[in-house]
CSV table of C-alpha atoms in Angstrom, one decimal:
chain,number,residue,atom,x,y,z
A,1,ASP,CA,6.9,4.5,15.5
A,2,GLN,CA,6.5,5.6,12.1
A,3,GLN,CA,9.4,4.4,9.9
A,4,VAL,CA,8.2,6.3,6.8
A,5,LYS,CA,7.0,10.0,7.2
A,6,GLN,CA,5.2,12.0,4.6
A,7,ASN,CA,4.9,15.0,6.7
A,8,SER,CA,2.9,17.0,4.2
A,9,PRO,CA,-0.9,15.7,4.4
A,10,SER,CA,-1.7,17.9,1.4
A,11,LEU,CA,0.0,19.8,-1.6
A,12,SER,CA,-1.7,22.0,-4.3
A,13,VAL,CA,0.1,22.9,-7.5
A,14,GLN,CA,-0.9,24.8,-10.6
A,15,GLU,CA,-1.1,22.8,-13.9
A,16,GLY,CA,1.9,22.7,-16.0
A,17,ARG,CA,4.4,23.5,-12.7
A,18,ILE,CA,6.3,21.1,-10.8
A,19,SER,CA,5.0,19.0,-7.9
A,20,ILE,CA,7.3,17.7,-5.0
A,21,LEU,CA,6.3,15.3,-2.7
A,22,ASN,CA,8.5,14.5,0.2
A,23,CYS,CA,9.3,11.4,2.2
A,24,ASP,CA,11.5,10.8,5.1
A,25,TYR,CA,12.6,7.4,6.8
A,26,THR,CA,14.2,6.3,10.0
A,27,ASN,CA,15.2,2.7,9.2
A,28,SER,CA,18.8,2.6,7.7
A,29,MET,CA,18.2,-0.9,6.6
A,30,PHE,CA,15.8,0.1,4.0
A,31,ASP,CA,17.3,-0.5,0.5
A,32,TYR,CA,14.4,0.0,-1.9
A,33,PHE,CA,11.9,2.6,-2.0
A,34,LEU,CA,8.6,2.9,-4.0
A,35,TRP,CA,5.9,5.6,-4.8
A,36,TYR,CA,2.3,4.5,-5.2
A,37,LYS,CA,-0.5,6.5,-6.5
A,38,LYS,CA,-4.0,6.2,-5.3
A,39,TYR,CA,-7.4,7.3,-6.9
A,40,PRO,CA,-10.5,7.3,-4.7
A,41,ALA,CA,-12.3,4.0,-4.5
A,42,GLU,CA,-9.3,2.3,-6.2
A,43,GLY,CA,-6.5,0.5,-4.7
A,44,PRO,CA,-2.8,1.8,-5.0
A,45,THR,CA,-0.9,1.6,-8.2
A,46,PHE,CA,2.7,1.5,-8.5
A,47,LEU,CA,4.5,4.5,-10.0
A,48,ILE,CA,8.2,4.6,-9.7
A,49,SER,CA,10.8,2.9,-7.5
A,50,ILE,CA,14.4,3.5,-6.5
A,51,SER,CA,17.2,1.3,-5.1
A,52,SER,CA,19.3,2.7,-2.4
A,53,ILE,CA,22.4,2.4,-5.0
A,54,LYS,CA,21.1,5.0,-6.9
A,55,ASP,CA,20.2,8.6,-6.0
A,56,LYS,CA,17.9,9.3,-9.1
A,57,ASN,CA,15.5,7.4,-11.2
A,58,GLU,CA,13.4,9.0,-13.9
A,59,ASP,CA,10.4,7.7,-15.9
A,60,GLY,CA,8.7,10.2,-18.3
A,61,ARG,CA,7.2,13.0,-16.2
A,62,PHE,CA,8.1,11.5,-12.9
A,63,THR,CA,11.7,11.4,-11.1
A,64,VAL,CA,12.6,10.2,-7.7
A,65,PHE,CA,15.4,11.4,-6.0
A,66,LEU,CA,17.1,9.7,-2.8
A,67,ASN,CA,19.5,11.2,-0.4
A,68,LYS,CA,20.8,8.4,1.8
A,69,SER,CA,22.5,10.5,4.1
A,70,ALA,CA,19.5,12.6,4.8
A,71,LYS,CA,17.3,9.5,4.9
A,72,HIS,CA,15.1,11.4,2.6
A,73,LEU,CA,13.6,10.9,-0.8
A,74,SER,CA,11.4,13.1,-3.0
A,75,LEU,CA,9.1,12.5,-6.1
A,76,HIS,CA,9.1,15.2,-8.7
A,77,ILE,CA,6.1,15.5,-11.1
A,78,VAL,CA,7.0,17.8,-14.3
A,79,PRO,CA,4.9,19.3,-15.7
A,80,SER,CA,1.8,18.6,-13.2
A,81,GLN,CA,-1.2,17.5,-14.9
A,82,PRO,CA,-4.9,17.5,-13.6
A,83,GLY,CA,-4.9,13.7,-14.0
A,84,ASP,CA,-2.3,13.6,-11.3
A,85,SER,CA,-4.4,14.7,-8.5
A,86,ALA,CA,-4.5,11.7,-6.3
A,87,VAL,CA,-2.9,10.5,-3.0
A,88,TYR,CA,0.7,9.5,-3.1
A,89,PHE,CA,2.1,6.9,-0.7
A,90,CYS,CA,5.7,6.6,-0.3
A,91,ALA,CA,6.8,3.1,0.7
A,92,ALA,CA,10.2,1.3,1.7
A,93,VAL,CA,11.5,-2.2,2.2
A,94,TYR,CA,14.4,-4.0,3.4
A,95,LEU,CA,15.0,-6.3,0.3
A,96,SER,CA,17.5,-8.6,1.7
A,97,GLY,CA,15.5,-9.2,4.9
A,98,ASN,CA,12.4,-10.0,3.0
A,99,THR,CA,10.5,-7.6,5.1
A,100,PRO,CA,7.0,-6.2,4.1
A,101,LEU,CA,6.7,-2.9,2.5
A,102,VAL,CA,6.3,0.1,5.0
A,103,PHE,CA,4.0,3.0,3.8
A,104,GLY,CA,3.7,6.4,4.8
A,105,LYS,CA,0.4,8.1,5.5
A,106,GLY,CA,0.3,9.9,2.1
A,107,THR,CA,0.3,13.1,0.6
A,108,ARG,CA,-3.0,14.4,-1.4
A,109,LEU,CA,-2.0,16.2,-4.3
A,110,SER,CA,-4.4,18.8,-6.2
A,111,VAL,CA,-3.4,20.0,-9.6
A,112,ILE,CA,-5.5,23.0,-10.3
A,113,ALA,CA,-6.2,23.9,-14.0
B,1,GLU,CA,-5.3,-8.8,-18.0
B,2,ALA,CA,-8.0,-9.1,-15.3
B,3,GLY,CA,-6.8,-7.1,-12.1
B,4,VAL,CA,-7.0,-8.2,-8.5
B,5,ALA,CA,-10.8,-8.7,-7.7
B,6,GLN,CA,-12.3,-8.2,-4.2
B,7,SER,CA,-15.8,-8.3,-2.8
B,8,PRO,CA,-17.8,-7.1,-1.1
B,9,ARG,CA,-16.8,-3.3,-1.9
B,10,TYR,CA,-18.7,-2.2,1.0
B,11,LYS,CA,-19.8,-3.7,4.3
B,12,ILE,CA,-21.7,-2.4,7.3
B,13,ILE,CA,-21.8,-4.4,10.5
B,14,GLU,CA,-22.3,-3.9,14.2
B,15,LYS,CA,-19.5,-4.7,16.8
B,16,ARG,CA,-19.2,-8.3,17.7
B,17,GLN,CA,-20.7,-9.6,14.6
B,18,SER,CA,-18.3,-11.5,11.9
B,19,VAL,CA,-17.4,-10.6,8.6
B,20,ALA,CA,-15.4,-12.1,5.8
B,21,PHE,CA,-13.9,-10.7,2.5
B,22,TRP,CA,-12.8,-12.5,-0.6
B,23,CYS,CA,-9.8,-11.8,-2.9
B,24,ASN,CA,-9.1,-13.3,-6.3
B,25,PRO,CA,-5.4,-12.2,-7.3
B,26,ILE,CA,-4.1,-12.0,-10.7
B,27,SER,CA,-3.7,-15.3,-12.3
B,28,GLY,CA,-0.3,-16.7,-11.9
B,29,HIS,CA,0.8,-14.6,-9.1
B,30,ALA,CA,2.2,-16.8,-6.2
B,31,THR,CA,2.1,-13.9,-3.5
B,32,LEU,CA,-0.9,-12.6,-2.0
B,33,TYR,CA,-1.3,-9.9,0.6
B,34,TRP,CA,-4.0,-8.4,2.8
B,35,TYR,CA,-3.6,-4.9,3.9
B,36,GLN,CA,-5.4,-2.7,6.6
B,37,GLN,CA,-5.8,0.9,5.7
B,38,ILE,CA,-7.1,3.0,8.4
B,39,LEU,CA,-8.5,6.5,7.4
B,40,GLY,CA,-5.4,8.9,7.2
B,41,GLN,CA,-3.0,6.2,7.3
B,42,GLY,CA,-1.1,4.1,4.9
B,43,PRO,CA,-1.8,0.5,4.3
B,44,LYS,CA,-0.5,-1.9,6.8
B,45,LEU,CA,0.5,-5.5,6.0
B,46,LEU,CA,-1.8,-7.9,8.0
B,47,ILE,CA,-0.8,-11.2,6.2
B,48,GLN,CA,1.4,-12.4,3.4
B,49,PHE,CA,1.0,-15.8,1.5
B,50,GLN,CA,3.4,-17.4,-0.7
B,51,ASN,CA,1.2,-19.8,-2.7
B,52,ASN,CA,-1.0,-21.4,0.1
B,53,GLY,CA,1.6,-20.9,3.0
B,54,VAL,CA,1.9,-18.1,5.1
B,55,VAL,CA,4.9,-16.0,5.1
B,56,ASP,CA,4.3,-13.3,7.2
B,57,ASP,CA,1.3,-12.8,9.8
B,58,SER,CA,3.1,-11.0,12.6
B,59,GLN,CA,0.9,-8.0,12.2
B,60,LEU,CA,-2.4,-9.9,12.3
B,61,PRO,CA,-4.4,-9.6,15.5
B,62,LYS,CA,-4.8,-13.4,15.5
B,63,ASP,CA,-7.4,-13.3,18.4
B,64,ARG,CA,-10.2,-12.0,16.1
B,65,PHE,CA,-8.6,-12.1,12.6
B,66,SER,CA,-8.0,-15.2,10.4
B,67,ALA,CA,-7.2,-15.7,6.6
B,68,GLU,CA,-6.7,-18.7,4.3
B,69,ARG,CA,-5.7,-19.4,1.0
B,70,LEU,CA,-6.2,-23.0,0.6
B,71,LYS,CA,-5.5,-23.8,-2.9
B,72,GLY,CA,-3.0,-21.1,-3.4
B,73,VAL,CA,-5.3,-19.0,-5.5
B,74,ASP,CA,-8.0,-16.9,-3.9
B,75,SER,CA,-8.1,-15.8,-0.2
B,76,THR,CA,-10.5,-15.1,2.3
B,77,LEU,CA,-10.0,-12.7,5.4
B,78,LYS,CA,-12.2,-13.3,8.4
B,79,ILE,CA,-12.9,-10.9,11.3
B,80,GLN,CA,-14.8,-12.6,14.5
B,81,PRO,CA,-15.9,-10.6,16.5
B,82,ALA,CA,-15.4,-7.2,15.0
B,83,LYS,CA,-14.6,-4.1,17.0
B,84,LEU,CA,-15.0,-0.5,16.3
B,85,GLU,CA,-11.3,0.2,15.5
B,86,ASP,CA,-11.6,-2.5,12.8
B,87,SER,CA,-13.4,0.0,10.6
B,88,ALA,CA,-11.0,0.5,7.6
B,89,VAL,CA,-10.4,-0.5,4.0
B,90,TYR,CA,-9.2,-4.0,3.5
B,91,LEU,CA,-7.0,-4.1,0.5
B,92,CYS,CA,-5.9,-7.3,-1.3
B,93,ALA,CA,-2.8,-7.2,-3.6
B,94,SER,CA,-0.8,-9.8,-5.3
B,95,SER,CA,2.6,-10.0,-7.1
B,96,LEU,CA,4.4,-12.6,-9.2
B,97,ASP,CA,6.7,-13.5,-6.2
B,98,ARG,CA,7.8,-12.5,-3.1
B,99,GLY,CA,10.3,-9.7,-2.4
B,100,GLY,CA,9.8,-6.1,-2.2
B,101,ASN,CA,10.9,-5.3,-5.6
B,102,ASN,CA,8.2,-7.4,-6.9
B,103,GLU,CA,5.5,-5.1,-8.2
B,104,GLN,CA,2.2,-5.4,-6.1
B,105,PHE,CA,-0.9,-4.9,-7.7
B,106,PHE,CA,-3.8,-3.8,-5.6
B,107,GLY,CA,-7.4,-4.5,-5.8
B,108,PRO,CA,-10.1,-1.8,-5.1
B,109,GLY,CA,-10.6,-2.6,-1.4
B,110,THR,CA,-13.5,-3.4,0.8
B,111,ARG,CA,-14.6,-0.6,3.1
B,112,LEU,CA,-15.7,-2.0,6.3
B,113,THR,CA,-17.7,0.1,8.6
B,114,VAL,CA,-18.3,-1.2,12.5
B,115,LEU,CA,-21.0,0.4,14.5
């Protein structure tokens, strides 16, 4: 039973354009969401997060949007750069329950110059 | 600041053999995690330590997997005996404290192949 779903295994975007990565979740108890970025042969690195009390969080070129009613979040990267090419993992957690992070399967983003 | 160190980076063994992985977290980080990442999947938590105590090992296959963090610093994860389905990348992560809003810093992982 996958509680965090990333339904697009891969995405290709032209340099300078917007990249939109999507994530859906099923567990309504999740109250904190994170995006991690992973390059080959490296561990994941934290990118951006959002609490369930917000619907948007922005950090430079990266913005995460949360739609609680739809149990959906998205990561927007504007403008996309070749160095953004990586696998992006969505993760969710129930902070009050001290539960572990639950990761999606990841989406491989390729930014084409 | 040094990151999370893991060794070895790669390991190939035959099924039924045993293997051990080592992790040294970031200095001062109380919480240490071991994740298993099977190809095409996201990381899955195996065990979480707070200092030298186990916080969560609900997803650790305890018949063959064991882990320890005796002095509350570095940690080892052992598999004995290994099965084909244990082929995966084993990631170690650490954070200042427990709680999902504490940023987790990941090591580069150990890629295990079981033949």
